[in-house]
Coordinates of C-alpha atoms in Angstrom, one line a residue:
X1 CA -36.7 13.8 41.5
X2 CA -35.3 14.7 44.7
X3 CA -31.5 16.3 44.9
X4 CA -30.6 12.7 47.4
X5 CA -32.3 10.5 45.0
X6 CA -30.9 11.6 42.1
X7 CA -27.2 11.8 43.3
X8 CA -28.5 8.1 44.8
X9 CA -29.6 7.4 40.7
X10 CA -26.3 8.9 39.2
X11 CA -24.1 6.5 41.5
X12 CA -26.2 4.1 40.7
X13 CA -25.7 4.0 36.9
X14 CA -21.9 4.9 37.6
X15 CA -21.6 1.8 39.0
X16 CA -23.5 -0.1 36.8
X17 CA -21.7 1.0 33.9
X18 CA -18.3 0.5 35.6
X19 CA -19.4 -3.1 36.0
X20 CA -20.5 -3.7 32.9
X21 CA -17.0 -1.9 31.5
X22 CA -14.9 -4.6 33.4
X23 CA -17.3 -7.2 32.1
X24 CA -16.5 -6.3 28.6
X25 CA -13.0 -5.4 29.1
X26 CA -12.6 -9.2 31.0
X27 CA -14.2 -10.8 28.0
X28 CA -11.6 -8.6 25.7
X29 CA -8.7 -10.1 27.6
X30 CA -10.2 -13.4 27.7
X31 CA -10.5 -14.2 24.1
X32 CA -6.1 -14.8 24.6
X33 CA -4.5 -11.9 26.1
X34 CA -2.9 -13.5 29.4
X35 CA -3.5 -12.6 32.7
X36 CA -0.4 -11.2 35.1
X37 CA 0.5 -14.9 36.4
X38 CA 0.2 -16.6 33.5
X39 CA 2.2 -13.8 31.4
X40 CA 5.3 -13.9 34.0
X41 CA 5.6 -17.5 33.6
X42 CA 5.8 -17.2 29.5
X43 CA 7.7 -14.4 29.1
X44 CA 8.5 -13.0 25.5
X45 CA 12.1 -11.4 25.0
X46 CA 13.8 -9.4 22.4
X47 CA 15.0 -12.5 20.8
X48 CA 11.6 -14.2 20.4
X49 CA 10.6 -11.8 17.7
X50 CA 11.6 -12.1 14.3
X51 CA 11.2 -8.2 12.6
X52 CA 10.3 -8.3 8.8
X53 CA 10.7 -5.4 7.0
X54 CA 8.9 -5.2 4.1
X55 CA 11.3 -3.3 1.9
X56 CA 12.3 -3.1 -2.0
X57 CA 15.4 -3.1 -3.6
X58 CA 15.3 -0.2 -5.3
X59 CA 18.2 1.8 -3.8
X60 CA 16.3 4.6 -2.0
X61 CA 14.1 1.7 -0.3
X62 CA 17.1 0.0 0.7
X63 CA 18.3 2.7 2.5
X64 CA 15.3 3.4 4.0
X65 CA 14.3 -0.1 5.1
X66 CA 18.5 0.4 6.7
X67 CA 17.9 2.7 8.5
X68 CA 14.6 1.2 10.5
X69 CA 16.7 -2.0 11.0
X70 CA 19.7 -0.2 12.5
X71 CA 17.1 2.1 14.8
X72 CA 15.3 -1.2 15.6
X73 CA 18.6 -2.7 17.0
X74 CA 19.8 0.6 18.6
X75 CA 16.6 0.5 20.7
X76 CA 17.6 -3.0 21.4
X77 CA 21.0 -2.3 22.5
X78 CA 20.1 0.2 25.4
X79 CA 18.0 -2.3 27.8
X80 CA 18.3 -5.6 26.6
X81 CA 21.2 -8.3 26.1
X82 CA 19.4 -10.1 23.2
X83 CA 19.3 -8.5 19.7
X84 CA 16.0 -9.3 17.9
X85 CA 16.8 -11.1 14.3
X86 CA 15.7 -8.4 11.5
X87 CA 14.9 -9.3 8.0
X88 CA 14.6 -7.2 4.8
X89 CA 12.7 -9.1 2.6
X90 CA 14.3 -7.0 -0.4
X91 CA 17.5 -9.4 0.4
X92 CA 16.0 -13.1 0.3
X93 CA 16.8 -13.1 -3.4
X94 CA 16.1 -17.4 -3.7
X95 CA 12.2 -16.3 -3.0
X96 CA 11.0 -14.7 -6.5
X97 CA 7.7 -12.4 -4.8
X98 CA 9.2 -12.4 -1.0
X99 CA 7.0 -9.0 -1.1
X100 CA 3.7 -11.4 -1.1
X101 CA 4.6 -12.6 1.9
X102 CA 3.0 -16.3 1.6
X103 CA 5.9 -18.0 -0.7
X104 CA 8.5 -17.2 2.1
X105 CA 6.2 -18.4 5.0
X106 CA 7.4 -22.1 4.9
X107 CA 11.3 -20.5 5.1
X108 CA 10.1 -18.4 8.3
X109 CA 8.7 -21.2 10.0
X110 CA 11.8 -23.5 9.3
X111 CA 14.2 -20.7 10.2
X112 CA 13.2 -19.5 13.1
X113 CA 11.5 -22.5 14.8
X114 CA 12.4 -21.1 18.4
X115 CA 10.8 -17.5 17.9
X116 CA 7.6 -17.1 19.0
X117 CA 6.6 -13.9 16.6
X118 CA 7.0 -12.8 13.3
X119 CA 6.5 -9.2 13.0
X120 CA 5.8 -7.3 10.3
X121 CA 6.1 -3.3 9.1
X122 CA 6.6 -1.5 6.3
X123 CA 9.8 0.9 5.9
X124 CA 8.1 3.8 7.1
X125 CA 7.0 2.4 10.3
X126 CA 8.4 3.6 13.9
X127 CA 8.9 1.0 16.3
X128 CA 9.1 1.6 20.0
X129 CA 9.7 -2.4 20.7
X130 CA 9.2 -2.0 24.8
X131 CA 6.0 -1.3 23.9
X132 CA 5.6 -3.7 20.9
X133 CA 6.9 -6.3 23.6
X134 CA 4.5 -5.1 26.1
X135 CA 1.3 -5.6 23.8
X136 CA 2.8 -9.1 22.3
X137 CA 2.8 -10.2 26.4
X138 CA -0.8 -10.0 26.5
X139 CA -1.2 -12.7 23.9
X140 CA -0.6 -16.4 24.2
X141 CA 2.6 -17.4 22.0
X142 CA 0.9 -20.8 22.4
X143 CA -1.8 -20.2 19.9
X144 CA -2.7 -18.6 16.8
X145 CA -2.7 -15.3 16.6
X146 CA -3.1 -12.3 13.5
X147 CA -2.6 -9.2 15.4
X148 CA -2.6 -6.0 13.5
X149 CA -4.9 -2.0 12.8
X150 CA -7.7 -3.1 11.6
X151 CA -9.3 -1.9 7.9
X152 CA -12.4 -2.7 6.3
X153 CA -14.5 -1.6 3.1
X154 CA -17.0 0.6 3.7
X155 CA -18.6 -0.8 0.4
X156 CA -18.0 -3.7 -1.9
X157 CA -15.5 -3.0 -4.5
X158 CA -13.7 -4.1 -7.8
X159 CA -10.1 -4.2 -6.2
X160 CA -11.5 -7.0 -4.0
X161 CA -13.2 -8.6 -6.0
X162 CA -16.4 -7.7 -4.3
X163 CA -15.8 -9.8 -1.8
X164 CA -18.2 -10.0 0.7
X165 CA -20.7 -8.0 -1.0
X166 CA -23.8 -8.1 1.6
X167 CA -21.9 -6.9 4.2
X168 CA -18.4 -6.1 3.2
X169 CA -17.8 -4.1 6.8
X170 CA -17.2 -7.7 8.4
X171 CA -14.3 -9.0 7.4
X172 CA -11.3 -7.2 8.6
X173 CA -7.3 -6.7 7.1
X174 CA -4.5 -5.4 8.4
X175 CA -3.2 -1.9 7.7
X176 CA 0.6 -2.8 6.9
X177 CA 1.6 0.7 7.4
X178 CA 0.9 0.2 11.2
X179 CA 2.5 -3.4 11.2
X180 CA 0.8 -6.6 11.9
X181 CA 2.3 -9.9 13.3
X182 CA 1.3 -13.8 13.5
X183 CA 2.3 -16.0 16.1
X184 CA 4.9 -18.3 15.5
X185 CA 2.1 -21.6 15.8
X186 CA 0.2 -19.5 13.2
X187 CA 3.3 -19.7 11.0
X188 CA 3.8 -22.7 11.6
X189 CA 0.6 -24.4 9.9
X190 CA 0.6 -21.9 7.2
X191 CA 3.9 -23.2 6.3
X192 CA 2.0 -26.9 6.4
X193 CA -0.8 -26.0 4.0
X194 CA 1.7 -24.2 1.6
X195 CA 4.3 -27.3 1.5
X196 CA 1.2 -29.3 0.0
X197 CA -0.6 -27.4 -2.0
X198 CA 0.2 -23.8 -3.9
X199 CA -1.7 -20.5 -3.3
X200 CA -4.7 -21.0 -5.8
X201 CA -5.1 -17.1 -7.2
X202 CA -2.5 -15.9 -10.0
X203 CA -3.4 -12.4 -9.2
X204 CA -1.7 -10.1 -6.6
X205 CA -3.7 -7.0 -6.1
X206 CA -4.1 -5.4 -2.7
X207 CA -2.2 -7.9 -0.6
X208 CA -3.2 -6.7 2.6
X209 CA -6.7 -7.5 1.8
X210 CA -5.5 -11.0 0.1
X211 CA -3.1 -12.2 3.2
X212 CA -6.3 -11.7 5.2
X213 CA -8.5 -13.6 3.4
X214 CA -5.6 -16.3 2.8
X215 CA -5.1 -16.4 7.0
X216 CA -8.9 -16.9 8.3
X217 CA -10.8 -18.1 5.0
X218 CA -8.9 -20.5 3.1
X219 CA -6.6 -21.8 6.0
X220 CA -9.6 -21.7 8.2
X221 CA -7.3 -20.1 10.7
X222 CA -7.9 -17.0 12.9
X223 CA -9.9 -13.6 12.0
X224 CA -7.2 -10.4 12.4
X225 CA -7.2 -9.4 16.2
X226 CA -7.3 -5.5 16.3
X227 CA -4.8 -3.7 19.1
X228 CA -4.9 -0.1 19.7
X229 CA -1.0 0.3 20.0
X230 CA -0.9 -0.6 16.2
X231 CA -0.6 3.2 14.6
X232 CA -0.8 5.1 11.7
X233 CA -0.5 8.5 13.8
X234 CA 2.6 10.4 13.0
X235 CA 5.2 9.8 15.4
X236 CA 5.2 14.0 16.8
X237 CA 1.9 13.4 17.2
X238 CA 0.2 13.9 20.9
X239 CA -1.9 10.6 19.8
X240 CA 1.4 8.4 19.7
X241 CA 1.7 8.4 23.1
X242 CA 0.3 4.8 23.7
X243 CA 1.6 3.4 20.5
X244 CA 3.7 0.4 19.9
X245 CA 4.2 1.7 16.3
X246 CA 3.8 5.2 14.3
X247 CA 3.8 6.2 11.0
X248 CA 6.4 8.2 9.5
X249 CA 5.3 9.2 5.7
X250 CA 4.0 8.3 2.4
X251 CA 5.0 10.8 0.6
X252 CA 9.1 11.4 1.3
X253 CA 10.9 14.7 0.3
X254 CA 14.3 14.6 -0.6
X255 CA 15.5 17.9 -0.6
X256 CA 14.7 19.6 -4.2
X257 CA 11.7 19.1 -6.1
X258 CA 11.7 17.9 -9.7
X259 CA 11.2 20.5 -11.9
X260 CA 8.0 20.3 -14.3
X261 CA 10.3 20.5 -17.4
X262 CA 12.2 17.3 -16.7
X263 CA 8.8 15.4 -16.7
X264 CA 7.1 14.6 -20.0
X265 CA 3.9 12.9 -19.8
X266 CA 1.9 10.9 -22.1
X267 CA -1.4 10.2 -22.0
X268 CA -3.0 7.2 -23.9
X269 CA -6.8 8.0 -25.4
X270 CA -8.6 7.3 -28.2
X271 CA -11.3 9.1 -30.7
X272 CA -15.0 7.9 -28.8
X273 CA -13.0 9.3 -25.6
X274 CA -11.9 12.7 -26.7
X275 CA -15.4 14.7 -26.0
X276 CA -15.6 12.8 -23.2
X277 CA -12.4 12.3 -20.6
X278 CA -9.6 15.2 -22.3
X279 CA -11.6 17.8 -21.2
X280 CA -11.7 16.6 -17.6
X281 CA -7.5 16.2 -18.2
X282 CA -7.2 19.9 -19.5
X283 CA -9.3 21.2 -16.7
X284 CA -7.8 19.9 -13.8
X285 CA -3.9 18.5 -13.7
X286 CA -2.9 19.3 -17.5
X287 CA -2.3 23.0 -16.1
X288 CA 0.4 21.9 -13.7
X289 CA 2.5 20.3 -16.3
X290 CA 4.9 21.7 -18.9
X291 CA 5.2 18.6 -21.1
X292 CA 2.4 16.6 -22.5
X293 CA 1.1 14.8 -25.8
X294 CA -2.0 13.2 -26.5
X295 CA -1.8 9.5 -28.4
X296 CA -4.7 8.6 -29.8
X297 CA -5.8 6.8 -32.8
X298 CA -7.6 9.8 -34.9
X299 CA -5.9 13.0 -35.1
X300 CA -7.5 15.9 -33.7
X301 CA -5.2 19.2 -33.6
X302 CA -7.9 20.8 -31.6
X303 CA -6.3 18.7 -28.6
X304 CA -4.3 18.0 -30.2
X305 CA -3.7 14.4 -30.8
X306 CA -0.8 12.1 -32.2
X307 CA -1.7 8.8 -34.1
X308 CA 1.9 7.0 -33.8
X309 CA 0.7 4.4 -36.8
X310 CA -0.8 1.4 -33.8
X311 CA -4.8 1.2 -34.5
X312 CA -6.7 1.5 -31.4
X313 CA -7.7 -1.8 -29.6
X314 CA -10.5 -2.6 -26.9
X315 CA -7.7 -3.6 -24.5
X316 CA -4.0 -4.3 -23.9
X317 CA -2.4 -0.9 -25.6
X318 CA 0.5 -2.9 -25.5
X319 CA 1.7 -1.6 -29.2
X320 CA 1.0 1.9 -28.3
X321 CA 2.8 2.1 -25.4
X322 CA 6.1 0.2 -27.0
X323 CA 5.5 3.2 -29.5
X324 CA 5.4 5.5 -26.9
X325 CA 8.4 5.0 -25.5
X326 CA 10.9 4.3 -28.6
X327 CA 9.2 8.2 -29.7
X328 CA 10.3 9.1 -26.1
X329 CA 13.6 8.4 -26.5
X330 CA 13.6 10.2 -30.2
X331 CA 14.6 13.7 -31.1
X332 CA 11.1 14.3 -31.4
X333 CA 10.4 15.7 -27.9
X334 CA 12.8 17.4 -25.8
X335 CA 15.1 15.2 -24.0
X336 CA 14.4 14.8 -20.2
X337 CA 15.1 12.6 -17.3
X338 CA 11.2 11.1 -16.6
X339 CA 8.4 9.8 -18.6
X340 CA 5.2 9.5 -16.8
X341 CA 2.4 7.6 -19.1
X342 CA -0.9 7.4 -18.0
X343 CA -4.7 6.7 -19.1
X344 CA -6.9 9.6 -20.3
X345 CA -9.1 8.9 -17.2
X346 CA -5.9 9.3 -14.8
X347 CA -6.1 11.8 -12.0
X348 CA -3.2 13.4 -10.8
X349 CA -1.4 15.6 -8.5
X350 CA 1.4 16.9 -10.7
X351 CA 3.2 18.7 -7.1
X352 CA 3.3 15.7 -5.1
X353 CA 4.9 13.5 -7.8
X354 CA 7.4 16.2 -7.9
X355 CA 8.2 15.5 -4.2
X356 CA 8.1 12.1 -4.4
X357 CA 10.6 11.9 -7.8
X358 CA 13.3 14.0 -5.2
X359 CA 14.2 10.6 -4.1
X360 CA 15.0 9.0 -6.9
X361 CA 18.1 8.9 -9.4
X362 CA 17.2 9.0 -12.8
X363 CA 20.3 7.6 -13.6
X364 CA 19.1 4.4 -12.0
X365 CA 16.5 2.1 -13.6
X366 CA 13.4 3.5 -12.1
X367 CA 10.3 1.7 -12.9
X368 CA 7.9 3.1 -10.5
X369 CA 4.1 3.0 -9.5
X370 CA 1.4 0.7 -7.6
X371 CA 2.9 -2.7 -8.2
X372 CA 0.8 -5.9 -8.7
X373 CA 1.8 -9.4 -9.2
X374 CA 0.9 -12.4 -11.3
X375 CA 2.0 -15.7 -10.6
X376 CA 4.5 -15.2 -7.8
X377 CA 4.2 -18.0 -6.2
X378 CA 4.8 -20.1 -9.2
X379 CA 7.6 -17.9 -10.5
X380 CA 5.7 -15.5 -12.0
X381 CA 7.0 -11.7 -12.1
X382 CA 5.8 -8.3 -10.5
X383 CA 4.3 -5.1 -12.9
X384 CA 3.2 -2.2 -12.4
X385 CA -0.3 -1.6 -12.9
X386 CA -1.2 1.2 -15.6
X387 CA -4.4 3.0 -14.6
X388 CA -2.5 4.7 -11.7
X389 CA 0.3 5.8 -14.2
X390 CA 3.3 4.5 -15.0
X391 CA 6.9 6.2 -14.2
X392 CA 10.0 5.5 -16.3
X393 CA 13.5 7.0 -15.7
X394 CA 15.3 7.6 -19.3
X395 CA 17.6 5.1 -18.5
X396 CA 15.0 2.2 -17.8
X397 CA 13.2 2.8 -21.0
X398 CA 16.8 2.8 -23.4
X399 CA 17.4 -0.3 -21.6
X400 CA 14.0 -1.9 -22.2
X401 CA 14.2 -1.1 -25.4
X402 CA 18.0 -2.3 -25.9
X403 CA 16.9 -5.7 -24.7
X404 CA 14.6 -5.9 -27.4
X405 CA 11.7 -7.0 -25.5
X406 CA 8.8 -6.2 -27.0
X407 CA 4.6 -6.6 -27.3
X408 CA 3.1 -10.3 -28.9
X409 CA 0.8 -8.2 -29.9
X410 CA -0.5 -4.9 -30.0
X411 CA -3.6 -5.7 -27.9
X412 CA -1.6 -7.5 -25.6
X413 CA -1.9 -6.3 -21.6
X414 CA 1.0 -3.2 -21.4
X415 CA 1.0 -3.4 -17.9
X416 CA 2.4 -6.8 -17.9
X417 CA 4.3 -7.1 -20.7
X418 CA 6.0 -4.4 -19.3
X419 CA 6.4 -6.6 -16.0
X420 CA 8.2 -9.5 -17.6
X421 CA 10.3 -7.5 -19.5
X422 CA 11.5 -5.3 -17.0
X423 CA 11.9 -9.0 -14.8
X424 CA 14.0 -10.5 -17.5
X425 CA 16.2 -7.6 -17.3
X426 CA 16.7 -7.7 -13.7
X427 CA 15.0 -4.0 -12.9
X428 CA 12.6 -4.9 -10.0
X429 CA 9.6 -3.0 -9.8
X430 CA 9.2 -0.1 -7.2
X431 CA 6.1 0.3 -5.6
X432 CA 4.5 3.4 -4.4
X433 CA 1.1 3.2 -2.7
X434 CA 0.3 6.8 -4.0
X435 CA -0.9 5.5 -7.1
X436 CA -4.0 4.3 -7.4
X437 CA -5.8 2.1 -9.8
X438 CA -8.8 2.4 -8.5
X439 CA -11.1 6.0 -7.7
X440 CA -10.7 6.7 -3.8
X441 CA -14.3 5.2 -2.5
X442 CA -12.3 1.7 -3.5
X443 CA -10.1 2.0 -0.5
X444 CA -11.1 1.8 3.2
X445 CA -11.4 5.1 4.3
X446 CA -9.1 4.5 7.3
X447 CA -5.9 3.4 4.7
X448 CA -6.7 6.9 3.0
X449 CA -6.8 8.5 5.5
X450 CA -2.9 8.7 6.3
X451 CA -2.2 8.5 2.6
X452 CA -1.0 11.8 0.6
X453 CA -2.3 10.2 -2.9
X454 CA -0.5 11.0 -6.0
X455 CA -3.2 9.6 -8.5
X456 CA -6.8 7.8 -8.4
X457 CA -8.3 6.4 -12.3
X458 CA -11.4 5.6 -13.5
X459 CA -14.3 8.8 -13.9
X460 CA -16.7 5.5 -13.3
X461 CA -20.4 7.2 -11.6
X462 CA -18.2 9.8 -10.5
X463 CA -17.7 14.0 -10.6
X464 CA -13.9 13.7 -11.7
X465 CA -13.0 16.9 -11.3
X466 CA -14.5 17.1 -7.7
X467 CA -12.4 14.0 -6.9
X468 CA -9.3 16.0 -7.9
X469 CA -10.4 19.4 -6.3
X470 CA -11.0 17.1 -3.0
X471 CA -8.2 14.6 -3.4
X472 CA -5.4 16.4 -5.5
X473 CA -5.6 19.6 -6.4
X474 CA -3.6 21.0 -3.7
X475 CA -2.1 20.9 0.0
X476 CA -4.3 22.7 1.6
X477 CA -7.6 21.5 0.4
X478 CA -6.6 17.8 1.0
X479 CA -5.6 18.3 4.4
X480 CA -9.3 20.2 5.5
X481 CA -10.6 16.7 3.8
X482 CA -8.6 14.6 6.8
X483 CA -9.7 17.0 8.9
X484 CA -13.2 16.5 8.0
X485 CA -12.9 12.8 8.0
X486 CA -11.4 13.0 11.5
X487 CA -14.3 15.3 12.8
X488 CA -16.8 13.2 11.0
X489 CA -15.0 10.0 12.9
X490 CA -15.3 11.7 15.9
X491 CA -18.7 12.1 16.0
X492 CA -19.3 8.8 14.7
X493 CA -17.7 7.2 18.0
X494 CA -19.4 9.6 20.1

């Protein structure tokens, strides 16, 4: 081809593709983001969003989840007249499960009937609101809207139920570590359908995933609309630049790490298991601890094991774990600060629960791990799930055991005995999504991705100790995995 012709071709398919580029960008915008006009006469202000901060009582929570309100309103204060309203959800007490999210939905609605946008974020999140205002503009406040980073499931999987199981890449939910927000009209009918009939599942697992389905499947209303300026890129980093929100961390560090003696952790097996899972234990985190015992229900010194008197049952554990932790607080193992108890196909990353512990006062009632929820929005209570481990301070376990709560019976479910107990005495759960209950190809490889994991169970068609070499076994290693999974990404999009 000719040098003229081609140049003549090149501009050709230049323009062509610049065409069809506005094309798709115009059908982008149409599908409710507002043109200049129409935006100026329906203008959203400061005081037309409502922020939610999805915080926890637990006193390190509370002062982080403080500190975002305060730097949401100090942002505020420098260009605008009108203070936003800010709520911690840790603090509306009357709503038992506020940190669902759909029992306080009918109080939004009535309590901010003039808003036009609920806005969500976890207490981690950055906020730069000029630009959160900026990307809200481009949607109608007139209809219903669920904004947020889109995830989805690369495969169908057990903590979902398997929902959508022929093609489980089409339905989308928000990552709530980016922040995600419904329109106020959205609200609105939500609050409708809940004041007439209750949320049917008892079950809280991954909520995210649940509020999504809840939104555009059983209220029929719309799917989540992805926007860009909804991050999980650390704030520092040269990607944030055309973010409404950032990410600060997962994994906090409060000046001194936990030392391995003042962790003791248990691990709950039993005989058919000890060929099979203790040797996947002793060959990857066993070596990082300095305190551990084996409970099982057949002695084995070559382990060794500890039979503490409860026969082994198919499910619950709920007598060995009560055993467990009266032997705990015993003279018959050294007397330390944390008690970590955990199944015998746990995987875990012994340093980075050192890190994370830093945070916490053991002196408190600490009560600590990935936190599900049964019945909530019937007055149910929250637990802490065991497969991802389960972290007591000293003091919540004398307490527990004070009260003189204890198992129905031995095969009842630990987890969520645990969970009403620790409810009755007025110790809230704290929730960490480090822990997993689940191995990591049961999460959405995006949520992961911006994750420093403390703990994944279940060796289920799996190498276990190549999950932890990938996943846990050190700094380093995990962070040439994001780096792979952003290079592979890349490519991907290319």
């Amino acid at each position: 081809m000719p040098a003229g012709r081609r140049a003549q071709h090149i501009a050709a398919s230049v323009l062509f593709f610049n065409i069809i580029l506005g094309i798709a960008t115009a059908q982008d915008t149409s599908q409710g983001s507002l043109d200049s006009s129409e935006s100026q006469k329906m203008p959203i202000e400061l005081n037309d969003v409502v922020f939610v901060i999805q915080s926890q009582k637990q006193s390190f929570h509370a002062n982080q989840a403080a500190k975002l309100k305060q730097d949401i309103l100090q942002q505020a204060e420098v260009f605008s007249q009108y203070l936003p309203t800010v709520v911690l959800i840790h603090e509306l007490s009357k709503h038992e499960g506020a940190w669902t999210i759909i029992p306080i939905i009918p109080y939004l609605a009535s309590t901010y009937v003039k808003k036009s946008w609920i806005f969500f974020c976890e207490e981690q999140t950055r906020v730069k609101i000029t630009k959160l205002l900026e990307v809200l503009r481009r949607y109608d406040k007139r209809k219903e809207w669920f904004l947020g980073k889109a995830l989805h499931d690369e495969q169908s999987t057990i903590i979902h139920h398997y929902a959508f199981a022929e093609d489980p890449v089409v339905f989308k939910y928000p990552d709530f570590a980016a922040g995600w927000s419904m329109s106020l009209p959205l609200v609105n009918r939500l609050a409708k359908q809940l004041r007439n009939e209750k949320p049917s599942s008892d079950f809280t697992i991954d909520l995210k995933h649940e509020i999504a389905l809840f939104i555009s499947q059983r209220s029929k209303g719309p799917s989540l609309t992805p926007v860009r300026e909804f991050c999980t890129e650390d704030v520092t980093s040269s990607e944030a630049a055309n973010c409404a929100t950032t990410f600060h961390t997962y994994l906090p560090f409060c000046g001194k790490l936990v030392e391995k003696e003042n962790i003791f952790f248990a691990v709950k097996t039993c005989q058919k298991f000890h060929r099979e899972r203790i040797p996947i234990v002793k060959k990857t985190w066993e070596k990082e601890v300095a305190l551990i015992e084996y409970y099982s229900d057949h002695v084995d010194g070559s382990i060794p094991t500890l039979y503490l008197g409860i026969p082994n049952t198919e499910r619950g554990h709920c007598g060995k774990t009560f055993a467990i932790l009266k032997r705990f607080v015993s003279n018959a193992v050294p007397e330390v600060p944390w008690l970590m108890i955990v199944d015998d196909d746990t995987l875990i990353s012994i340093p980075r629960l050192q890190r994370l512990l830093s945070c916490y006062d053991p002196s408190e009632a600490i009560f600590l791990g990935e936190r599900y929820g049964y019945g909530l929005s019937t007055g149910g209570y929250s637990y802490i799930t065991g497969g991802g481990g389960i972290v007591f301070s000293r003091e919540a376990v004398q307490r527990l055991l004070h009260s003189g709560c204890s198992c129905y019976s031995n095969d009842a479910p630990d987890d969520m005995v645990l969970g009403m107990c620790f409810s009755g005495l007025g110790i809230p759960v704290t929730h960490s999504p480090l822990f997993h209950q689940a191995r990591p190809m049961d999460y959405s490889k995006d949520y992961l991705k911006h994750q420093v994991p403390i703990s994944f169970h279940k060796h289920w068609n799996i190498d276990p100790v190549e999950i932890y070499s990938t996943w846990l076994a050190n700094e380093d290693g995990f962070k040439l995995h994001q780096k792979a999974q952003r290079t592979k990404k890349e490519r991907e999009d290319l």
